[in-house]
Short mmCIF file of C-alpha atoms and ligand atoms in Angstrom, two decimals:
data_model
loop_
_atom_site.label_atom_id
_atom_site.label_comp_id
_atom_site.label_asym_id
_atom_site.label_seq_id
_atom_site.Cartn_x
_atom_site.Cartn_y
_atom_site.Cartn_z
CA MET A 1 1.54 12.01 -42.70
CA GLN A 2 -0.54 12.30 -45.84
CA ALA A 3 -2.44 15.50 -46.67
CA PHE A 4 -6.09 15.53 -45.65
CA THR A 5 -8.87 18.06 -45.23
CA TYR A 6 -10.36 18.72 -41.78
CA ALA A 7 -14.01 19.57 -41.17
CA THR A 8 -15.63 20.60 -37.87
CA PRO A 9 -19.40 20.31 -38.54
CA SER A 10 -21.64 21.92 -35.96
CA THR A 11 -24.80 19.80 -36.66
CA LEU A 12 -25.25 16.01 -36.82
CA PRO A 13 -26.75 16.09 -40.36
CA ASP A 14 -23.73 18.04 -41.61
CA ALA A 15 -21.43 15.49 -39.96
CA VAL A 16 -23.23 12.59 -41.61
CA ARG A 17 -23.12 14.36 -44.97
CA ALA A 18 -19.38 15.04 -44.65
CA ALA A 19 -18.75 11.47 -43.53
CA GLY A 20 -20.47 10.19 -46.71
CA LEU A 21 -17.85 11.82 -49.00
CA ALA A 22 -15.22 9.58 -50.57
CA ASP A 23 -12.47 8.40 -48.18
CA ALA A 24 -13.86 10.50 -45.29
CA LYS A 25 -13.32 9.37 -41.74
CA LEU A 26 -15.03 10.45 -38.53
CA ILE A 27 -12.74 11.46 -35.71
CA ALA A 28 -13.64 11.78 -32.02
CA GLY A 29 -10.83 11.55 -29.46
CA GLY A 30 -8.25 10.48 -32.05
CA GLN A 31 -6.70 7.99 -29.62
CA THR A 32 -6.94 5.15 -32.13
CA LEU A 33 -7.34 6.90 -35.47
CA LEU A 34 -4.35 9.22 -35.21
CA GLN A 35 -2.04 6.32 -34.36
CA SER A 36 -3.41 4.39 -37.33
CA MET A 37 -2.70 7.39 -39.60
CA LYS A 38 0.79 7.86 -38.19
CA LEU A 39 1.52 4.16 -38.85
CA GLY A 40 0.08 4.38 -42.38
CA LEU A 41 -2.68 1.99 -41.59
CA ALA A 42 -5.34 4.62 -42.44
CA ALA A 43 -5.05 7.44 -44.94
CA PRO A 44 -8.37 9.27 -45.10
CA ALA A 45 -8.81 12.10 -47.61
CA SER A 46 -10.78 14.05 -45.01
CA LEU A 47 -11.36 14.00 -41.29
CA VAL A 48 -14.78 14.88 -39.87
CA ASP A 49 -14.36 16.00 -36.30
CA LEU A 50 -17.33 15.20 -34.06
CA GLY A 51 -15.99 17.42 -31.23
CA GLU A 52 -18.33 20.38 -31.88
CA LEU A 53 -21.52 18.32 -31.60
CA ALA A 54 -22.98 19.12 -28.20
CA GLU A 55 -25.74 16.49 -28.66
CA LEU A 56 -23.09 13.75 -28.57
CA LYS A 57 -21.98 14.72 -25.04
CA GLY A 58 -23.51 14.21 -21.66
CA ILE A 59 -25.04 11.63 -19.31
CA THR A 60 -28.74 11.32 -18.33
CA VAL A 61 -30.52 8.89 -16.01
CA SER A 62 -34.17 8.03 -16.63
CA ALA A 63 -36.60 5.21 -16.00
CA GLY A 64 -34.21 2.37 -15.29
CA LYS A 65 -31.52 3.35 -17.74
CA ILE A 66 -28.53 5.59 -18.08
CA THR A 67 -27.77 7.14 -21.43
CA ILE A 68 -24.28 8.36 -22.31
CA GLY A 69 -23.51 10.53 -25.28
CA ALA A 70 -21.07 8.95 -27.76
CA GLY A 71 -18.72 11.93 -27.50
CA THR A 72 -18.44 11.59 -23.71
CA THR A 73 -14.86 10.91 -22.67
CA HIS A 74 -13.76 7.97 -20.57
CA ALA A 75 -12.69 10.43 -17.84
CA ALA A 76 -16.13 12.04 -17.75
CA VAL A 77 -17.82 8.65 -17.43
CA ALA A 78 -15.43 7.59 -14.65
CA ALA A 79 -16.07 10.83 -12.76
CA SER A 80 -19.80 10.92 -13.21
CA LYS A 81 -21.81 10.67 -9.99
CA GLU A 82 -24.78 9.43 -12.06
CA VAL A 83 -22.76 6.52 -13.48
CA GLN A 84 -21.04 5.78 -10.18
CA GLY A 85 -24.48 5.59 -8.53
CA ALA A 86 -26.34 3.63 -11.20
CA ILE A 87 -23.68 1.27 -12.56
CA PRO A 88 -20.52 1.53 -10.46
CA ALA A 89 -18.88 -1.21 -12.52
CA LEU A 90 -19.18 0.97 -15.63
CA ALA A 91 -17.53 3.95 -13.94
CA ASP A 92 -14.77 1.62 -12.75
CA LEU A 93 -14.30 0.27 -16.27
CA ALA A 94 -13.99 3.76 -17.77
CA GLY A 95 -11.55 4.80 -15.04
CA ARG A 96 -9.18 1.99 -15.90
CA ILE A 97 -8.97 2.50 -19.63
CA GLY A 98 -5.43 3.23 -20.77
CA ASP A 99 -3.85 6.16 -18.94
CA ARG A 100 -4.97 9.69 -17.96
CA ALA A 101 -4.23 11.17 -21.40
CA VAL A 102 -6.18 8.49 -23.21
CA ARG A 103 -9.10 8.84 -20.81
CA ASN A 104 -9.21 12.59 -21.27
CA ARG A 105 -9.47 12.40 -25.07
CA GLY A 106 -10.95 8.95 -25.87
CA THR A 107 -14.71 8.59 -26.22
CA LEU A 108 -17.38 5.92 -25.77
CA GLY A 109 -18.44 6.17 -29.42
CA GLY A 110 -14.86 5.93 -30.70
CA SER A 111 -14.20 2.87 -28.63
CA LEU A 112 -17.36 1.08 -29.87
CA ALA A 113 -16.91 2.03 -33.52
CA ASN A 114 -13.31 0.85 -33.42
CA ASN A 115 -14.25 -2.35 -31.56
CA ASP A 116 -10.64 -3.36 -30.77
CA PRO A 117 -10.75 -7.01 -29.75
CA ALA A 118 -9.18 -6.06 -26.38
CA ALA A 119 -11.17 -2.88 -25.75
CA CYS A 120 -13.11 -2.44 -22.51
CA TYR A 121 -16.35 -0.70 -23.44
CA PRO A 122 -17.56 -3.43 -25.85
CA ALA A 123 -17.61 -5.84 -22.89
CA ALA A 124 -19.80 -3.44 -20.85
CA VAL A 125 -22.16 -2.81 -23.78
CA LEU A 126 -22.60 -6.53 -24.46
CA GLY A 127 -22.44 -7.48 -20.79
CA LEU A 128 -25.25 -5.06 -19.84
CA GLY A 129 -27.38 -5.68 -22.94
CA ALA A 130 -27.12 -1.99 -23.88
CA THR A 131 -28.64 -0.25 -26.90
CA VAL A 132 -26.55 1.70 -29.35
CA HIS A 133 -28.22 4.74 -30.89
CA THR A 134 -26.99 6.15 -34.19
CA ASP A 135 -28.05 9.03 -36.39
CA ARG A 136 -30.49 6.68 -38.13
CA ARG A 137 -31.43 3.67 -35.96
CA THR A 138 -31.03 1.80 -32.67
CA LEU A 139 -29.04 -1.41 -32.43
CA ALA A 140 -29.12 -3.95 -29.61
CA ALA A 141 -25.68 -4.90 -28.33
CA ASP A 142 -26.08 -8.45 -29.63
CA GLN A 143 -26.48 -7.03 -33.15
CA PHE A 144 -23.82 -4.34 -32.95
CA PHE A 145 -20.50 -6.24 -32.76
CA SER A 146 -19.33 -8.43 -35.64
CA GLY A 147 -15.82 -9.78 -34.88
CA PRO A 148 -12.52 -8.00 -34.28
CA TYR A 149 -12.81 -4.34 -35.45
CA GLY A 150 -16.14 -5.15 -37.01
CA THR A 151 -19.51 -3.55 -36.28
CA ALA A 152 -22.93 -3.17 -37.91
CA LEU A 153 -22.21 0.51 -38.67
CA ALA A 154 -22.33 1.89 -42.18
CA GLU A 155 -19.28 3.95 -43.28
CA ASP A 156 -21.05 7.27 -42.73
CA GLU A 157 -23.14 6.21 -39.67
CA VAL A 158 -22.55 8.18 -36.46
CA ILE A 159 -23.06 6.67 -33.01
CA THR A 160 -24.91 9.28 -31.01
CA ALA A 161 -25.41 7.63 -27.60
CA VAL A 162 -25.62 4.38 -25.72
CA SER A 163 -28.42 3.45 -23.27
CA PHE A 164 -27.45 1.07 -20.55
CA PRO A 165 -30.22 -0.62 -18.55
CA ILE A 166 -29.46 -0.24 -14.83
CA PRO A 167 -28.77 -3.75 -13.46
CA ASP A 168 -29.38 -5.21 -10.03
CA GLN A 169 -25.80 -6.43 -9.96
CA ALA A 170 -22.74 -5.87 -12.19
CA GLY A 171 -19.01 -6.30 -11.99
CA TRP A 172 -15.96 -5.73 -14.16
CA GLN A 173 -12.57 -7.43 -13.93
CA LYS A 174 -9.66 -6.57 -16.16
CA PHE A 175 -6.50 -8.64 -16.32
CA VAL A 176 -4.18 -5.95 -17.69
CA GLN A 177 -1.67 -6.55 -20.41
CA PRO A 178 0.94 -4.25 -18.88
CA ALA A 179 2.63 -3.02 -22.04
CA SER A 180 -0.53 -1.72 -23.71
CA ARG A 181 -2.90 -1.42 -20.66
CA PHE A 182 -5.61 -3.12 -22.71
CA SER A 183 -7.23 -6.27 -21.37
CA LEU A 184 -5.34 -9.58 -21.77
CA ILE A 185 -8.80 -10.76 -20.72
CA GLY A 186 -11.59 -8.54 -19.35
CA VAL A 187 -14.93 -9.89 -18.10
CA PHE A 188 -18.10 -7.87 -17.51
CA VAL A 189 -20.94 -9.62 -15.66
CA SER A 190 -24.45 -8.39 -14.90
CA LYS A 191 -27.86 -9.50 -13.63
CA GLY A 192 -30.84 -7.32 -14.37
CA PRO A 193 -33.43 -6.41 -17.03
CA ALA A 194 -31.35 -8.05 -19.78
CA GLY A 195 -31.01 -11.28 -17.76
CA VAL A 196 -27.66 -12.70 -16.63
CA ARG A 197 -24.83 -11.77 -18.98
CA VAL A 198 -21.18 -12.50 -19.09
CA ALA A 199 -19.17 -10.67 -21.79
CA VAL A 200 -15.52 -11.27 -22.51
CA THR A 201 -12.98 -9.08 -24.22
CA GLY A 202 -9.32 -9.66 -24.98
CA GLY A 203 -9.67 -13.21 -26.36
CA GLY A 204 -8.66 -11.99 -29.83
CA SER A 205 -11.81 -13.14 -31.58
CA GLY A 206 -13.81 -10.04 -30.67
CA VAL A 207 -16.07 -9.47 -27.71
CA PHE A 208 -18.33 -12.46 -26.95
CA ARG A 209 -20.80 -13.80 -24.41
CA ALA A 210 -19.68 -16.78 -22.28
CA THR A 211 -23.11 -18.50 -22.38
CA ALA A 212 -22.03 -21.55 -20.29
CA LEU A 213 -21.03 -19.19 -17.43
CA GLU A 214 -24.27 -17.26 -17.89
CA ALA A 215 -26.22 -20.55 -17.38
CA LEU A 216 -24.31 -21.29 -14.18
CA LEU A 217 -24.84 -17.81 -12.78
CA SER A 218 -28.57 -17.92 -13.73
CA GLY A 219 -28.84 -20.91 -11.39
CA SER A 220 -27.01 -19.07 -8.60
CA TRP A 221 -25.53 -15.57 -8.76
CA SER A 222 -22.37 -16.41 -6.79
CA ALA A 223 -18.67 -16.95 -7.38
CA ALA A 224 -19.17 -20.50 -5.98
CA ALA A 225 -21.47 -21.30 -8.92
CA LEU A 226 -18.41 -20.90 -11.24
CA ALA A 227 -16.05 -23.14 -9.19
CA GLY A 228 -14.55 -25.67 -11.58
CA ALA A 229 -16.14 -24.06 -14.65
CA THR A 230 -14.10 -24.11 -17.84
CA VAL A 231 -14.25 -22.17 -21.06
CA SER A 232 -12.98 -23.58 -24.40
CA ALA A 233 -9.76 -22.13 -25.79
CA ASP A 234 -10.97 -22.68 -29.36
CA GLY A 235 -10.83 -19.40 -31.30
CA LEU A 236 -8.87 -17.53 -28.55
CA ASN A 237 -5.62 -15.81 -29.38
CA SER A 238 -2.12 -17.00 -28.46
CA ASP A 239 0.65 -14.43 -28.40
CA LEU A 240 3.78 -13.59 -26.40
CA HIS A 241 1.59 -12.25 -23.59
CA GLY A 242 -0.49 -15.44 -23.09
CA SER A 243 -1.55 -18.63 -24.77
CA ALA A 244 -5.16 -19.37 -25.73
CA ALA A 245 -5.35 -21.89 -22.85
CA TYR A 246 -4.14 -19.23 -20.41
CA ARG A 247 -6.74 -16.72 -21.67
CA ALA A 248 -9.45 -19.42 -21.47
CA ALA A 249 -8.46 -20.25 -17.88
CA LEU A 250 -8.69 -16.54 -16.89
CA ILE A 251 -12.32 -16.20 -18.02
CA PRO A 252 -14.18 -18.13 -15.25
CA VAL A 253 -11.68 -16.86 -12.62
CA LEU A 254 -12.30 -13.22 -13.55
CA ALA A 255 -16.06 -13.83 -13.91
CA GLY A 256 -16.12 -15.24 -10.36
CA ARG A 257 -14.25 -12.22 -9.06
CA ALA A 258 -16.56 -9.84 -10.89
CA VAL A 259 -19.57 -11.47 -9.29
CA GLY A 260 -17.90 -10.79 -5.92
C1 FAD B 1 -1.94 4.04 -24.96
C2 FAD B 1 -3.34 3.65 -25.19
C3 FAD B 1 -3.96 2.79 -24.28
C4 FAD B 1 -5.26 2.42 -24.44
N1 FAD B 1 -5.81 1.56 -23.55
C5 FAD B 1 -7.09 1.20 -23.69
C6 FAD B 1 -7.70 0.30 -22.77
O1 FAD B 1 -7.15 -0.14 -21.76
N2 FAD B 1 -9.00 -0.07 -22.96
C7 FAD B 1 -9.71 0.41 -24.06
O2 FAD B 1 -10.88 0.07 -24.21
N3 FAD B 1 -9.16 1.28 -24.94
C8 FAD B 1 -7.87 1.66 -24.76
N4 FAD B 1 -7.33 2.51 -25.65
C9 FAD B 1 -8.18 3.05 -26.79
C10 FAD B 1 -8.96 4.27 -26.34
O3 FAD B 1 -10.00 3.89 -25.48
C11 FAD B 1 -9.59 5.05 -27.53
O4 FAD B 1 -10.22 6.15 -26.91
C12 FAD B 1 -10.68 4.38 -28.30
O5 FAD B 1 -10.31 3.16 -28.82
C13 FAD B 1 -11.10 5.24 -29.52
O6 FAD B 1 -11.82 6.35 -29.07
P1 FAD B 1 -11.58 7.78 -29.74
O7 FAD B 1 -12.70 8.67 -29.25
O8 FAD B 1 -10.22 8.22 -29.50
O9 FAD B 1 -11.82 7.45 -31.31
P2 FAD B 1 -11.00 7.91 -32.58
O10 FAD B 1 -9.60 7.41 -32.49
O11 FAD B 1 -11.24 9.30 -32.90
O12 FAD B 1 -11.83 7.03 -33.67
C14 FAD B 1 -11.71 5.60 -33.63
C15 FAD B 1 -12.68 5.05 -34.71
O13 FAD B 1 -14.03 5.27 -34.35
C16 FAD B 1 -14.70 6.05 -35.37
N5 FAD B 1 -15.63 6.90 -34.60
C17 FAD B 1 -15.31 7.82 -33.58
N6 FAD B 1 -16.39 8.28 -33.07
C18 FAD B 1 -17.47 7.78 -33.73
C19 FAD B 1 -18.87 7.87 -33.64
N7 FAD B 1 -19.45 8.66 -32.69
N8 FAD B 1 -19.65 7.21 -34.50
C20 FAD B 1 -19.10 6.42 -35.43
N9 FAD B 1 -17.79 6.20 -35.57
C21 FAD B 1 -16.96 6.91 -34.72
C22 FAD B 1 -13.61 6.75 -36.17
O14 FAD B 1 -14.01 7.01 -37.50
C23 FAD B 1 -12.51 5.73 -36.09
O15 FAD B 1 -12.68 4.71 -37.08
C24 FAD B 1 -6.04 2.93 -25.56
C25 FAD B 1 -5.44 3.84 -26.45
C26 FAD B 1 -4.10 4.18 -26.26
C27 FAD B 1 -3.52 5.13 -27.24
#
């Protein structure tokens, strides 16, 4: 471990100010950042803990959307009656992230800011056409993600909440990589205010929309519509857990199961 200072701001403007200092890093649940620091992959001069900011926590339902504070843990989302009622697939997704310890510390905002290419939440945000709110602007899901570990966020920008439009239909299927519990491939599908969307995580190239599958499901929202559908393996990852071709083959299969 390298030495670092540790701040616990109690207001959002203070947090943004502290995050703007040289080599500062925001920390939420620490489930990714602390591991990176232990491995020497990150060595911030200061940590700015978002844990004291009450405005980053909580879940509200209003006029066709559900808004979840960025500091809300995966366990709280999974257990929320509001989320279970409005978007059961989202509660299911949160409840299958990592293990109990990870779900009790990890947060929605941390997952999105980190944008691990195999993370679950990016698929739900893109697959539902959600809106990401920060301390200074709102970003549509299609503008937020920019490749593995990449986002549109500035260094000192704090995600405050995410608004998910409540869909008519939605489903989530995760083919678990058993060593890490991340997705080897995960597919989130939805039909609703944002149209028909199919978002894929775990491919290695960052979360993306499977537009060919979206076209098929727009014609008929049914697993049968995807029978025989294929997805190109170009750009997908090959590793000891599965080849690019294997990952590509999983995508239409999981999308069909997610449709139900
Ligand atoms: C064993 C294990 C298994 C896991 N399995 C899964 C899994 O199956 N699926 C999955 O999706 N994830 C999985 N994760 C990751 C987990 O979901 C983390 O919670 C998540 O990636 C990071 O969230 P955090 O709140 O812990 O963020 P932190 O680790 O605190 O921060 C991560 C990054 O986000 C930034 N950040 C945090 N909050 C904000 C904010 N509000 N605004 C701007 N930037 C912010 C930090 O500066 C940092 O760069 C796993 C982790 C572990 C350790």
